[in-house]
Every structure is written in structure tokens, then in C-alpha cells.
Tab-separated table of C-alpha atoms and ligand atoms in Angstrom:
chain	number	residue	atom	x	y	z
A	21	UNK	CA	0.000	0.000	0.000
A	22	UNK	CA	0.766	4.042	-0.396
A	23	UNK	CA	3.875	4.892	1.954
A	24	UNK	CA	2.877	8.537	1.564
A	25	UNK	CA	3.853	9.387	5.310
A	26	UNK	CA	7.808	9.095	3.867
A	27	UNK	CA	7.174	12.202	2.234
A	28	UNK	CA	7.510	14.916	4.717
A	29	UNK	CA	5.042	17.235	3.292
A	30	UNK	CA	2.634	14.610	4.133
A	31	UNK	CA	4.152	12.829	7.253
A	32	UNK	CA	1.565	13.912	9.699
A	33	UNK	CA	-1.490	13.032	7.698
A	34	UNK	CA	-3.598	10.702	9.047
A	35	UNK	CA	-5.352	7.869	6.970
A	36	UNK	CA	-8.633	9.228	7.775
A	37	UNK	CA	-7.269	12.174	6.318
A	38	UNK	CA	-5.663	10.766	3.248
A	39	UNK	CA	-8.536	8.486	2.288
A	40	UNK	CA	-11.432	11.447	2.098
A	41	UNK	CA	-11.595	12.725	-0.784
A	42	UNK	CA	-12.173	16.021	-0.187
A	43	UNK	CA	-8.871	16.340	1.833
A	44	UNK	CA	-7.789	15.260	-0.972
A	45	UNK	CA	-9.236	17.392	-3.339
A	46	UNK	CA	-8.385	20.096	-1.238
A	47	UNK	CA	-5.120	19.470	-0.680
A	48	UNK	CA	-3.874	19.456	-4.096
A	49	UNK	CA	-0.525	20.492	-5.581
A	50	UNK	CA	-0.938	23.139	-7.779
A	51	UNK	CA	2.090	25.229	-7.537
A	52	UNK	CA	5.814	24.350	-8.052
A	53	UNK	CA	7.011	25.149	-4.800
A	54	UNK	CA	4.475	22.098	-3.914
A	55	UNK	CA	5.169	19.539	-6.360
A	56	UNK	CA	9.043	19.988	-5.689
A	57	UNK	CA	8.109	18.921	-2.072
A	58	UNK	CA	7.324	15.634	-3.528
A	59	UNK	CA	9.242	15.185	-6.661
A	60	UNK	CA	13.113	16.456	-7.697
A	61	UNK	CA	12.753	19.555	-9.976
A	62	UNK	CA	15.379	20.624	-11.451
A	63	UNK	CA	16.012	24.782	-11.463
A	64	UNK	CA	15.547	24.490	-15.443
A	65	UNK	CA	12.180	22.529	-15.002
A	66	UNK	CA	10.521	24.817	-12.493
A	67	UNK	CA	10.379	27.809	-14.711
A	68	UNK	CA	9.549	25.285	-17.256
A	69	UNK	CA	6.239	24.208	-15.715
A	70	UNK	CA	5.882	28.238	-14.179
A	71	UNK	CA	5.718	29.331	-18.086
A	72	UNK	CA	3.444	26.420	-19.041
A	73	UNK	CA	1.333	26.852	-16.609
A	74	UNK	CA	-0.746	29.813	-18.544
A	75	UNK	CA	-2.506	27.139	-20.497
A	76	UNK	CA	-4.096	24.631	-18.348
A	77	UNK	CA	-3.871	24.310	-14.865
A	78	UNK	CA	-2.081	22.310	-12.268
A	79	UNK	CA	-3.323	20.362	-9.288
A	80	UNK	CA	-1.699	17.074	-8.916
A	81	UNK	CA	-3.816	14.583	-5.967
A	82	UNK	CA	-1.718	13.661	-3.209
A	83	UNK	CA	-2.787	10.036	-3.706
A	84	UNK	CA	-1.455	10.530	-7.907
A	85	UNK	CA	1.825	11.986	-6.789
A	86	UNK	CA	2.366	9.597	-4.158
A	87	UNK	CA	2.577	7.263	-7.277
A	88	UNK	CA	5.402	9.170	-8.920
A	89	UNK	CA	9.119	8.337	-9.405
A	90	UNK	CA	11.107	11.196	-7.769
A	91	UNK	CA	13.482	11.023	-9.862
A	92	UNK	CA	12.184	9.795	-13.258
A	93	UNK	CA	10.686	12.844	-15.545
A	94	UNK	CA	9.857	10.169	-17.903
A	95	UNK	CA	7.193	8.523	-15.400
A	96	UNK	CA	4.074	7.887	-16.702
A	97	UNK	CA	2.107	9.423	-14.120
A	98	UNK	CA	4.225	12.124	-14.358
A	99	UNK	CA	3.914	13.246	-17.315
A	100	UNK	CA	0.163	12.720	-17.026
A	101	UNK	CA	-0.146	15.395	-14.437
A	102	UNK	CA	2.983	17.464	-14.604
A	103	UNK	CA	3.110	20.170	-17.514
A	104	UNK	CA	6.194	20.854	-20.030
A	105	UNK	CA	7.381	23.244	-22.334
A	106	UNK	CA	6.042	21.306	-25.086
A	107	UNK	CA	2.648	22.539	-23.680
A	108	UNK	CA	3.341	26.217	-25.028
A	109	UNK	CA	4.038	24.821	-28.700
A	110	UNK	CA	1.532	25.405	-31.241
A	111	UNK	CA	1.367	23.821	-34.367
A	112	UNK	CA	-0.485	24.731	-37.484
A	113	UNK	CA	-2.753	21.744	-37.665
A	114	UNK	CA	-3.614	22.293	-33.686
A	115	UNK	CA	-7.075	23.954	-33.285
A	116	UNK	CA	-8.607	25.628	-29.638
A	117	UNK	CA	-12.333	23.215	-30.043
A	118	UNK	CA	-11.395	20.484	-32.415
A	119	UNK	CA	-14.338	18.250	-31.800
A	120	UNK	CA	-16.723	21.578	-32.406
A	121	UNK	CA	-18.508	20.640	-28.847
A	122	UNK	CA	-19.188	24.521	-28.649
A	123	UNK	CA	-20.325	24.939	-31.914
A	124	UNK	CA	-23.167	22.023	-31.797
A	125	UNK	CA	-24.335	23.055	-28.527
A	126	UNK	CA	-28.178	24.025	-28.035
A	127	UNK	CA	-27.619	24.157	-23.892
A	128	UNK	CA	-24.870	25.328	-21.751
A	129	UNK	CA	-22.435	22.409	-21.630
A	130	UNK	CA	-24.239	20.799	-23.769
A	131	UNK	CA	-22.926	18.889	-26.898
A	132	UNK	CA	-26.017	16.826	-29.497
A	133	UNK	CA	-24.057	15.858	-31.879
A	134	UNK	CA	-25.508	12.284	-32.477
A	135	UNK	CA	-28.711	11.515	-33.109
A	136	UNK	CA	-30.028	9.201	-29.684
A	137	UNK	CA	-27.491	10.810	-27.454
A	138	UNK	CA	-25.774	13.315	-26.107
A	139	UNK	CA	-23.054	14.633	-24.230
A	140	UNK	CA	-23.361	17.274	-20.835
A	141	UNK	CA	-20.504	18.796	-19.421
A	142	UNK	CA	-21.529	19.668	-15.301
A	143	UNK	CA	-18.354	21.288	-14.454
A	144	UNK	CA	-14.967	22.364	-15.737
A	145	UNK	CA	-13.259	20.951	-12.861
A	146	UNK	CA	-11.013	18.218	-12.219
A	147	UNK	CA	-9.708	16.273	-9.154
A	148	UNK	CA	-5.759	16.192	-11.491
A	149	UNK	CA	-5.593	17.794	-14.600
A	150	UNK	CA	-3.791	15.684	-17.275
A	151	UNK	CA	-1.846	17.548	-19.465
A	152	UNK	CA	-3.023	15.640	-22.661
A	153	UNK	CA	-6.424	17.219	-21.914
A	154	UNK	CA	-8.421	17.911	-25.303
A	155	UNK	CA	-10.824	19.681	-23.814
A	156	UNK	CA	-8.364	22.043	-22.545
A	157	UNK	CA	-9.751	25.266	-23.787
A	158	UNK	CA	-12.365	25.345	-21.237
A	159	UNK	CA	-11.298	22.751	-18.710
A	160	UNK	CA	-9.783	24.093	-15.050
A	161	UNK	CA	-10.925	27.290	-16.305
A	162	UNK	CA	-12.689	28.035	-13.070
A	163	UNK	CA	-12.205	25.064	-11.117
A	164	UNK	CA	-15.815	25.041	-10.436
A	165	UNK	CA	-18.857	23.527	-11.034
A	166	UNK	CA	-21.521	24.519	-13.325
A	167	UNK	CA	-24.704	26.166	-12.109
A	168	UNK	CA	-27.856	24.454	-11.102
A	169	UNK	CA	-29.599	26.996	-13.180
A	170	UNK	CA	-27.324	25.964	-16.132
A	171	UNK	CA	-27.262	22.154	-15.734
A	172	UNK	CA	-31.189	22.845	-15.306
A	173	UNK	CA	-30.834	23.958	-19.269
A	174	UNK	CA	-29.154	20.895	-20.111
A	175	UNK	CA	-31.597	18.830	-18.437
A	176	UNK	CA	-35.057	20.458	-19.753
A	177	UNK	CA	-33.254	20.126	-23.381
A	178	UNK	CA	-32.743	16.486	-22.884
A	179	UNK	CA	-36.239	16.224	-21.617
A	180	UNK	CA	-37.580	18.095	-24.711
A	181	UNK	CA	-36.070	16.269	-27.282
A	182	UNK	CA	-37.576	13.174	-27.464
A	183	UNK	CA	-34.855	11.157	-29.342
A	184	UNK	CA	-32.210	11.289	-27.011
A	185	UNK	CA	-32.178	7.896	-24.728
A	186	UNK	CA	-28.250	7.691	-23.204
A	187	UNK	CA	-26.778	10.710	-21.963
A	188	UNK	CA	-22.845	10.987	-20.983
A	189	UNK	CA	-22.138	13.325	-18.109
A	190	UNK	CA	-18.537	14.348	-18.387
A	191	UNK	CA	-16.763	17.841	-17.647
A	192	UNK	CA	-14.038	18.353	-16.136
A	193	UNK	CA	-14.790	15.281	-13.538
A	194	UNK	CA	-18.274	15.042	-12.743
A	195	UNK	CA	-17.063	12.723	-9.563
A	196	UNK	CA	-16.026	15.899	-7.948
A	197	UNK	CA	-19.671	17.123	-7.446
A	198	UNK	CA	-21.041	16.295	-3.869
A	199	UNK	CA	-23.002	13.132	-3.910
A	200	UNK	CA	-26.144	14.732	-3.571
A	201	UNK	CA	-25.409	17.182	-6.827
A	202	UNK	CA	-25.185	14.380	-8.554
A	203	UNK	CA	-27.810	12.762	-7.718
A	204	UNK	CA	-30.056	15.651	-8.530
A	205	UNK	CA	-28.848	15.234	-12.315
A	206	UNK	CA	-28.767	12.108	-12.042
A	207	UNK	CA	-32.004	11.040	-10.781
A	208	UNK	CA	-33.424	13.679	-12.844
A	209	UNK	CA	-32.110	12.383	-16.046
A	210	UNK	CA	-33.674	8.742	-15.430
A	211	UNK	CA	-36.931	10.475	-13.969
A	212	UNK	CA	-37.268	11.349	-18.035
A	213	UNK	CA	-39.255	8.436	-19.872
A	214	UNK	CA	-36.978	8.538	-22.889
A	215	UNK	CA	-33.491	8.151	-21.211
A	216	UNK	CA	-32.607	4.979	-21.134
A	217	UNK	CA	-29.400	5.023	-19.769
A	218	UNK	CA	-26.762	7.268	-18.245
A	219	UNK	CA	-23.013	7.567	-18.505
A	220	UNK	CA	-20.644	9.175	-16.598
A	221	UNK	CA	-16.695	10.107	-17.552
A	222	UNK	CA	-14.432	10.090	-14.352
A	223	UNK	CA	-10.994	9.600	-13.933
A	224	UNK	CA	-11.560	9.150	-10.256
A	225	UNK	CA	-10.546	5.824	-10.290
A	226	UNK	CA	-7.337	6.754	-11.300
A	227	UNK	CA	-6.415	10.132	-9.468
A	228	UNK	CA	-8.377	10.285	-6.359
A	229	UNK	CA	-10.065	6.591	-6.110
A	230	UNK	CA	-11.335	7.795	-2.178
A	231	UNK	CA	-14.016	9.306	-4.243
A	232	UNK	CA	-15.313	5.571	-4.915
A	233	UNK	CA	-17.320	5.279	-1.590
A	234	UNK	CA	-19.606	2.816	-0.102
A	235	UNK	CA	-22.527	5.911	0.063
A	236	UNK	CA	-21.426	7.140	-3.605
A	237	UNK	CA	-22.275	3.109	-5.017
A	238	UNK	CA	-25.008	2.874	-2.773
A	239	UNK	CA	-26.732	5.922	-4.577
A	240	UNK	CA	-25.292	5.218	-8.330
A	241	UNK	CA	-26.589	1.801	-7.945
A	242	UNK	CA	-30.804	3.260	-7.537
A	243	UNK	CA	-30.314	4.704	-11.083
A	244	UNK	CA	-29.736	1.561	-12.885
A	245	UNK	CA	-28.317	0.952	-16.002
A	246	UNK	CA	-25.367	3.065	-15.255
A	247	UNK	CA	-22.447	3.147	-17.358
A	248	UNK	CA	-18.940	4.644	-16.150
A	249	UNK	CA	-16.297	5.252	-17.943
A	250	UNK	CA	-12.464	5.464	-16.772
A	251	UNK	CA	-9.422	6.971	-17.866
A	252	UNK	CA	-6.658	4.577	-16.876
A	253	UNK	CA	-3.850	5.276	-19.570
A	254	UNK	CA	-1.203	3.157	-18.138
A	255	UNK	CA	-1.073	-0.456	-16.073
A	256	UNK	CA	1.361	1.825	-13.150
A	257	UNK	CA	-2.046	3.557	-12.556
A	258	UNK	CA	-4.183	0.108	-11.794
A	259	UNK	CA	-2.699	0.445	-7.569
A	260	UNK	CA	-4.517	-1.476	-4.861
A	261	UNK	CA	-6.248	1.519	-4.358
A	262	UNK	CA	-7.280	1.915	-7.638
A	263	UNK	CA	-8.667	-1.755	-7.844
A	264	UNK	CA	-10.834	-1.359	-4.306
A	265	UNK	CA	-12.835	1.663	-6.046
A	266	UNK	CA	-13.065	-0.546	-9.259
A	267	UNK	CA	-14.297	-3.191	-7.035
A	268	UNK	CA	-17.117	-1.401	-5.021
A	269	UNK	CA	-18.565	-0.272	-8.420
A	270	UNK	CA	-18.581	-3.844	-10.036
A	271	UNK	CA	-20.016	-5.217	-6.836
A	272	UNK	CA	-22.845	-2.526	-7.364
A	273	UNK	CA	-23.800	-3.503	-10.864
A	274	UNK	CA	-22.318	-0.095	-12.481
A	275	UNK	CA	-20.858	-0.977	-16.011
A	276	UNK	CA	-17.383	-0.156	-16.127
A	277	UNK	CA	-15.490	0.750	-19.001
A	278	UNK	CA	-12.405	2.452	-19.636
A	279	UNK	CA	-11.297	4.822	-22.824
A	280	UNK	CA	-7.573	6.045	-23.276
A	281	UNK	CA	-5.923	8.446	-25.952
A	282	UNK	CA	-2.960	6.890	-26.964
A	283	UNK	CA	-0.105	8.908	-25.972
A	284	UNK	CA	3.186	9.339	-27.299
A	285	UNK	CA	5.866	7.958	-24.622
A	286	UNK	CA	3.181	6.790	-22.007
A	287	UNK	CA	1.116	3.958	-23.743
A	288	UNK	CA	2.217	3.759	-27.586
A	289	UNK	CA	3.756	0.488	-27.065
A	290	UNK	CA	1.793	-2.749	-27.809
A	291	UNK	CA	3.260	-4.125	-24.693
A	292	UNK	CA	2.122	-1.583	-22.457
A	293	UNK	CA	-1.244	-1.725	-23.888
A	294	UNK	CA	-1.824	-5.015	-23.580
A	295	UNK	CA	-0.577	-5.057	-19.876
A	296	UNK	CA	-3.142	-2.256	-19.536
A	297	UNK	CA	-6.425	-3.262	-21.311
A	298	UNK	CA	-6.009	-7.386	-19.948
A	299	UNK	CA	-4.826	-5.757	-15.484
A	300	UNK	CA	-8.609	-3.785	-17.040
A	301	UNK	CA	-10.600	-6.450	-17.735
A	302	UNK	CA	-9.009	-8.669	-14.789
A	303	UNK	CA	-10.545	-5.881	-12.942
A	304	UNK	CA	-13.928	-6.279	-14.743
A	305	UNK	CA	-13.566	-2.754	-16.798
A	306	UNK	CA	-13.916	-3.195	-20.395
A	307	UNK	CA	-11.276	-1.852	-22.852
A	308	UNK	CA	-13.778	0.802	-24.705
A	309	UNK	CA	-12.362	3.039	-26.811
A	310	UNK	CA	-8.457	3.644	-27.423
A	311	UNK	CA	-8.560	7.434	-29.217
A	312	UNK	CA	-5.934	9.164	-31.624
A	313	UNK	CA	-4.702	11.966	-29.928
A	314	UNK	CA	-6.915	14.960	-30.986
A	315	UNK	CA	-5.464	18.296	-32.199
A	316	UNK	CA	-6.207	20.251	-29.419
A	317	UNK	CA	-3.977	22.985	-29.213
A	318	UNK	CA	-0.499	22.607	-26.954
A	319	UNK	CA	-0.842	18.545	-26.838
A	320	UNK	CA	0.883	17.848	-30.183
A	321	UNK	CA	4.087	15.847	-28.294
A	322	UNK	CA	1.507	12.627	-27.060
A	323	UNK	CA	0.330	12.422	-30.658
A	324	UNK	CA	1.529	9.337	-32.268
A	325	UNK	CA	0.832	8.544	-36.073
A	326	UNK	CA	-2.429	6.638	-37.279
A	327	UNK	CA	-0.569	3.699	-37.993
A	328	UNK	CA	0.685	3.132	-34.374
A	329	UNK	CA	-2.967	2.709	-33.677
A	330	UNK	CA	-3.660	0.389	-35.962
A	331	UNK	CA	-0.600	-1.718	-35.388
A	332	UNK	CA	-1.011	-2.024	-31.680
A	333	UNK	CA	-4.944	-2.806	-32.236
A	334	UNK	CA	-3.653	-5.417	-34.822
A	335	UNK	CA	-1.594	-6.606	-32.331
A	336	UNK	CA	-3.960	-6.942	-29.485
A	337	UNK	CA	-6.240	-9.367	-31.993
A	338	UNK	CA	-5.344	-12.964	-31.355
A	339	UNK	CA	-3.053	-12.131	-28.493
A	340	UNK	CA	-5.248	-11.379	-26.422
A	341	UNK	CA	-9.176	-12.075	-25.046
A	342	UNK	CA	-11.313	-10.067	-27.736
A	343	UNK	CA	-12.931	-9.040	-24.407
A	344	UNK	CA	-10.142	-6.977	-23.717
A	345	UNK	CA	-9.320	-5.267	-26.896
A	346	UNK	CA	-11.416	-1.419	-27.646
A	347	UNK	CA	-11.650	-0.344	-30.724
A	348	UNK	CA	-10.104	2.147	-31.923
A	349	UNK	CA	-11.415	5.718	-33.073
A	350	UNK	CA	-10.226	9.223	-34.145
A	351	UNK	CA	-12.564	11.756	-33.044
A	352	UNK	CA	-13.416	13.836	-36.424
A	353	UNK	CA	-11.807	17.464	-36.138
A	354	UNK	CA	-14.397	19.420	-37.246
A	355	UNK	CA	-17.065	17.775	-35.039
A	356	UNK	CA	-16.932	14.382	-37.152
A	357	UNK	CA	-17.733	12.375	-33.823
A	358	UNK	CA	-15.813	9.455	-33.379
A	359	UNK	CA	-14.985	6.906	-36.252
A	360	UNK	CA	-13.585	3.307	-36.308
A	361	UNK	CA	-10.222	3.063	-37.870
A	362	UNK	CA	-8.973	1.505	-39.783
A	363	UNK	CA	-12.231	0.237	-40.972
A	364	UNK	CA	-13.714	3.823	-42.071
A	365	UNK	CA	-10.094	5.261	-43.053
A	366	UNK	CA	-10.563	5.974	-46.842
A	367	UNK	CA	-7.331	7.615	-48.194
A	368	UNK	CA	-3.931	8.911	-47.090
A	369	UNK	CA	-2.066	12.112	-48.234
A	370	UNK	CA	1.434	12.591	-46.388
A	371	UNK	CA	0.620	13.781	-43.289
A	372	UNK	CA	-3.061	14.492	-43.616
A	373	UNK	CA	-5.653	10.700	-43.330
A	374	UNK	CA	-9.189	10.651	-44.308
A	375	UNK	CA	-11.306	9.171	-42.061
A	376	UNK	CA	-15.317	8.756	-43.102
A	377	UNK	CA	-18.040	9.089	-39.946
A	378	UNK	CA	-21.367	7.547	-39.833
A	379	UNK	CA	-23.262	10.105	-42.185
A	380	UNK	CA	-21.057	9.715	-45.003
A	381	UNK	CA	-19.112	12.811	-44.583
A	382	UNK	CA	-15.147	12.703	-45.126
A	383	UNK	CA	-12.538	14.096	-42.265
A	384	UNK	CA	-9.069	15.090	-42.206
A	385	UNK	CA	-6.890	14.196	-39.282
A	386	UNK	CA	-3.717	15.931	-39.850
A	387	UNK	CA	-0.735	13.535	-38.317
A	388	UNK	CA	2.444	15.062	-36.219
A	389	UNK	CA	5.719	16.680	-37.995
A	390	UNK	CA	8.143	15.001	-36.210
A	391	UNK	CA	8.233	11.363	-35.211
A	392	UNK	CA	11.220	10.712	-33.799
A	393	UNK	CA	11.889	7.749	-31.575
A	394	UNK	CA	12.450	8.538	-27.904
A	395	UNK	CA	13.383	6.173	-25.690
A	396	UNK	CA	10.862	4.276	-23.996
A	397	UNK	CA	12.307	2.942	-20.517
A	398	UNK	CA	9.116	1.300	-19.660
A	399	UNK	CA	8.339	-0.531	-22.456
A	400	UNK	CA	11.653	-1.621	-22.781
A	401	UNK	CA	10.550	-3.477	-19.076
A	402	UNK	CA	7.720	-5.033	-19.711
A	403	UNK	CA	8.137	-6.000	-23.145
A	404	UNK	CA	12.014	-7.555	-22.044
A	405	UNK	CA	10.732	-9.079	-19.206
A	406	UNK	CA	7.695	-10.997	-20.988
A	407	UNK	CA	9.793	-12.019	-24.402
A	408	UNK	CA	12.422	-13.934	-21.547
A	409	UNK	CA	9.643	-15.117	-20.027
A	410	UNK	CA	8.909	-16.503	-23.398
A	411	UNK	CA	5.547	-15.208	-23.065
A	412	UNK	CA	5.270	-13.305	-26.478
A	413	UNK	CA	7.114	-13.215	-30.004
A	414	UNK	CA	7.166	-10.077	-31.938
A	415	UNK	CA	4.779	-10.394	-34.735
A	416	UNK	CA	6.488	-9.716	-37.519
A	417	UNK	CA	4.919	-6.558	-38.590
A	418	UNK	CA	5.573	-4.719	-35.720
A	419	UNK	CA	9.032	-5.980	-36.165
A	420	UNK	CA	9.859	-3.131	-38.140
A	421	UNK	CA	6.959	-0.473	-38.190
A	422	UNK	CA	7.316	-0.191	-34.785
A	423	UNK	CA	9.700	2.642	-34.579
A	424	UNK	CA	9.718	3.045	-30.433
A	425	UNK	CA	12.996	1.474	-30.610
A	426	UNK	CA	11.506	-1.062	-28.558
A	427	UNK	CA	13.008	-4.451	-30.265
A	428	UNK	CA	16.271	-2.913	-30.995
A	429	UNK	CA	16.607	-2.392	-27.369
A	430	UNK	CA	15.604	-5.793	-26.440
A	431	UNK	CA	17.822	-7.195	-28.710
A	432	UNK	CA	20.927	-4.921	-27.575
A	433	UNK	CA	20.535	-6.196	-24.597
A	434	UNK	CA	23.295	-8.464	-23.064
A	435	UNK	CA	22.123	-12.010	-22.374
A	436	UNK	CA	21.712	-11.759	-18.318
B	7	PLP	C1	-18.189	10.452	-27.321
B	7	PLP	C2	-19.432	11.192	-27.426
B	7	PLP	C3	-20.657	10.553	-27.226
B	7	PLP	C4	-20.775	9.079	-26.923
B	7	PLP	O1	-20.312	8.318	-28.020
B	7	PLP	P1	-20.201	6.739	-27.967
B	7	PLP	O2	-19.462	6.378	-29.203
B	7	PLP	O3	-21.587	6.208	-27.937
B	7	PLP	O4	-19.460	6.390	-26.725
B	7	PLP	C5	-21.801	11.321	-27.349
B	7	PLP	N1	-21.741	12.633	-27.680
B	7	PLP	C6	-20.569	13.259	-27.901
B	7	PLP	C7	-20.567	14.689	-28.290
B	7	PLP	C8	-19.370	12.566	-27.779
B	7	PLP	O5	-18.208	13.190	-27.978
């Protein structure tokens, strides 16, 4: 379990403390002189994340930076939660809404862009804001929740338009509403003939899993079918305390699913992403959706290319339980929604791929400059570790598309 009290900033905290979710909420690193209480910053880095910080906000959980290496800026978690100068780079192709969920928006917060569901938006905040955010033009903006009177909007739409029978609840993180917030929505939302089902988007699970209480299942579990989706993006993330929140809502009959962007130098490794979608399903959450990066402006070093999607989703088939695998989707820039690819990618054109959605329409995701190979420690771990274990062979495809540099390290390596 967490050995948080070796950290001194938190060596008086109680667990009654550290497991409520509001302390830790509340208690969030948000400024550098903070995080360099818990991780080693160099001078370089701290101005760094100062000068990035003008774009989306910081506040790091206790419990998420607890997980971090100290010393590794390559850490997965920490480079979920911990911003870089990349942040401030803007490319051409990179676009401030690139789903258009302002554009086709009738209510506040409120995105119809399908025809038997929608999306609603209660808040803009976050218990740990990951820097790979796409919704980052609005997101952590005020670190608040919407109105009643506004969510009230979204709701009478909804119960006015008589085609709409699963509605997603997302923000921000709806699971840092009080209970009883969002229960009103909730409760209000299946109180409405038409809606069949409701969804809601949380990464609690990951950052702040004390959220995940015995009282929060107790009331999720009156409003059944619920669906909730996750946002684990690497197996690091999947802790004991992770897996006890997982478990109360399994136990309570919510659906669990989990959707991840696939992100340059975190998860773009079929090793890593087979770790994380099969420690997922062992956990009863169901691979959903793996997402090409979007284009949102600032987050163009965690794209990968197209083709890194499809090879690790052709690599998932056959090695693993079909159970486990998601499919994979870029969500349109221009409002699109989200297509399967590779089945509805129709052309290619350097860096820009065609992608077709459900009404016919044609879409152009435009794919990064520079794809250069860093080094991937972690991969390099699991995906040694398993081939000596003589658990997996390359297939050969990946053999050489996969540019990570993930084989030629294994096969560097000295015979132990
Ligand atoms: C993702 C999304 C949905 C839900 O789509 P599914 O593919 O059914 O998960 C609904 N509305 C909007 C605007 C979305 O972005």
C-alpha cells in the first residue's frame, strides 16, 4: 500500500485524512514550490512548468503523486499530471475546439451531436488535470462547477427532445460534485421516460479513487443501467487503491469501461497496452475506446501517427481475449464524432488521413511533424521481461513499423 507518510510534506497526515476525498481534493498540488516537495525539480524545469502553466492548470492529488518516481521525468504518471514546455508549442494543424462541442451546442455544456445521445458537461473541474487534456480550452478554467440553473438547461433540453435515450455526463470530472449534486442530475435524467441510460466520464478511479465510496455506489446503484467510464492510460495507474474503487462499483452492478488516448511515450507500445487493457478487464472494466490523440492545441508531443494505432490494435487481436481489446477511433476534427479506424479510413495524403463518420461525410486528421523515436524505458521493461519469459514473439509486422525502438533495445541487450 501508499507509503505517503515518507514524504515529509505529508508525514503527519492521518489515513482518515488521506482516504477522504475532499482532503484530498483540497489538498492538491498546484504550484511548483508544492510539487518539488514531492518530486526532484530541477532549477531548469521549475520555470519550465511556471511558463506552461498559462494554459491549463495544475493540481496534482496527493494520492497521484504519491505514485510518482522522484526522480524519473519520464514517469508515466508524471507526465500525465505534470506540464512541459512542449505545452506552449503550437502547431499549425492544432485547433482551440477540435471536436466543435461549442459549436453544436443548443444548452450550456451541452454537446447533441448524435442523433439518440448526447453529451453534458456539469463542471470544468477536475480532481488532477492531465496535461493531454483535449478539452483544454475550457477545462480548469474556473475550477468550479456549473450552475444548477445551467445544468437545469441541459436537463429540460434532454427532456424536450424526445430522441435522445443515453446521456454521458462528463466535464471536467463530474465525480467531484457532492453526492447529492449528482444525484439531482442524475435522478433527474432517469426520472425522463426517454433516457434509457446514463453515462458518466471520471478519472476518479485513477487520481483520487477515495471518491469511490460505499454511500457514492449505494446511490449510483438506484439509477440503474449506469455506465462509467475510466481513464486509466497506463497499467502503473491500476494500484490497490485503484482496484478497491473498481471493485465497489462492479459489486454494485455499475458498467465499467475504460477509454484512453494513446499517448506518445506513455502507452504507444503494444506491450504496455496489452498489460493495460487485460490488469482492465481482470478488474472487470472493459477496454472501450483507445482514441488518436486529438489536435487540441499545446498537446501535439503525445500524438503518435495513425498507424501506431492500428498496429497495436492489430496486435492486441489474437493475443489477447477479444474481451479486452477497444476499438479504436479518431474523433473527427471538425465535429466528425468518433470513427472506427482503420475500418472507415478511406485515403492517405502525407501527413493528412481521411477518415469517413457515420453520415457519409469525409474528415481530415492531420498527423504530427516530427516522429522521432524517444526512448521508452518502460516498455523496454515489460516488453524484455515478458519475451524472456517466453511469453510473447514479436509479430512480424511490428518488427519493423514499430519505430519506439523497442526491439532494438531488447535485442541490444546483453544475455543476463
Ligand atoms: C463520445 C461522445 C458521445 C458518446 O459516443 P459513444 O461512441 O456512444 O461512446 C456522445 N456525444 C458526444 C458529443 C461525444 O463526444
Amino acid at each position: 500500500m501508499n507509503d505517503y507518510n515518507a514524504i515529509s510534506l505529508w508525514k503527519d497526515v492521518t489515513p482518515e485524512l488521506w482516504n477522504d476525498w475532499h482532503w484530498q481534493i483540497r489538498n492538491r498540488l498546484s504550484s511548483v514550490e508544492q510539487l518539488s516537495q514531492v518530486i526532484n525539480l530541477e532549477e531548469t524545469e521549475k520555470h519550465i512548468i511556471r511558463d506552461s502553466l498559462n494554459t491549463l492548470r495544475m493540481a496534482v492529488t496527493p494520492y497521484y503523486a504519491s505514485l510518482m518516481d522522484q526522480n524519473d521525468p519520464e514517469d508515466p504518471i508524471r507526465i500525465r499530471s505534470v506540464p512541459t514546455m512542449m505545452e506552449t508549442m503550437i502547431m499549425p494543424e492544432d485547433m482551440v475546439d477540435p471536436l466543435h462541442e461549442d459549436i453544436d451546442s443548443p444548452a450550456p455544456g451541452l454537446t447533441h451531436r448524435y442523433p439518440d445521445r448526447v453529451l453534458l458537461l456539469v463542471t470544468d473541474q477536475c480532481g488532477d488535470y492531465c496535461r493531454h487534456c483535449t478539452r483544454r480550452r475550457t477545462v480548469g478554467e474556473t475550477d468550479r462547477a456549473r450552475t444548477k440553473e445551467e445544468i437545469d438547461l441541459g436537463i429540460d433540453y434532454i427532456r424536450k427532445t424526445k430522441g435522445v435515450r443515453d446521456v454521458v455526463i462528463s466535464g471536467g470530472d463530474p465525480l467531484t460534485l457532492e453526492t447529492g449534486r449528482l444525484e439531482y442530475i442524475i435522478s433527474a435524467l432517469h426520472s425522463i421516460d426517454h433516457v434509457e441510460m446514463v453515462r458518466l466520464g471520471t478519472a476518479a478511479p485513477v487520481t483520487f479513487p477515495q471518491r469511490i465510496t460505499e454511500e457514492f455506489v449505494e446511490m449510483l446503484s438506484k439509477y440503474s443501467p449506469i455506465f462509467l467510464n475510466t481513464h486509466f492510460i497506463h497499467p502503473k495507474e491500476i494500484t490497490e487503491e485503484a482496484k478497491a474503487a473498481l471493485k465497489l462499483l462492479a459489486n454494485a452492478g455499475i458498467v465499467l469501461g475504460n477509454q484512453t488516448p494513446l499517448l506518445r511515450g506513455i502507452n504507444d507500445c503494444p506491450y504496455i497496452m496489452k498489460e493495460l487493457v487485460q490488469q482492465l478487464t481482470y478488474n472487470r472494466v472493459r477496454p472501450y475506446y483507445i482514441y488518436q490523440c486529438d489536435l487540441s492545441q499545446g498537446i501535439s508531443h503525445f500524438r503518435t501517427s495513425v498507424q501506431e494505432g492500428i498496429d497495436i490494435s492489430e496486435f492486441l487481436q489474437g493475443h489477447t481475449s477479444g474481451l479486452a481489446i477497444p476499438q479504436f477511433m479518431i474523433d473527427a476534427p471538425g465535429g466528425g464524432g468518433k470513427i472506427p479506424v482503420p475500418r472507415n479510413l478511406v485515403g492517405r495524403d502525407g501527413r493528412i488521413v481521411y477518415v469517413r463518420n457515420f453520415e457519409g461525410d469525409t474528415f481530415q486528421y492531420v498527423e504530427p511533424e516530427n516522429l522521432m523515436a524517444p526512448a521508452c524505458p518502460q516498455a523496454c521493461q515489460i516488453c524484455y521481461q515478458r519475451v524472456e519469459r517466453g511469453q510473447d514473439m514479436p509479430p512480424v509486422g511490428l518488427q519493423k513499423n514499430f519505430h519506439r525502438g523497442v526491439w532494438q533495445t531488447i535485442n541490444a541487450r546483453p544475455n543476463p
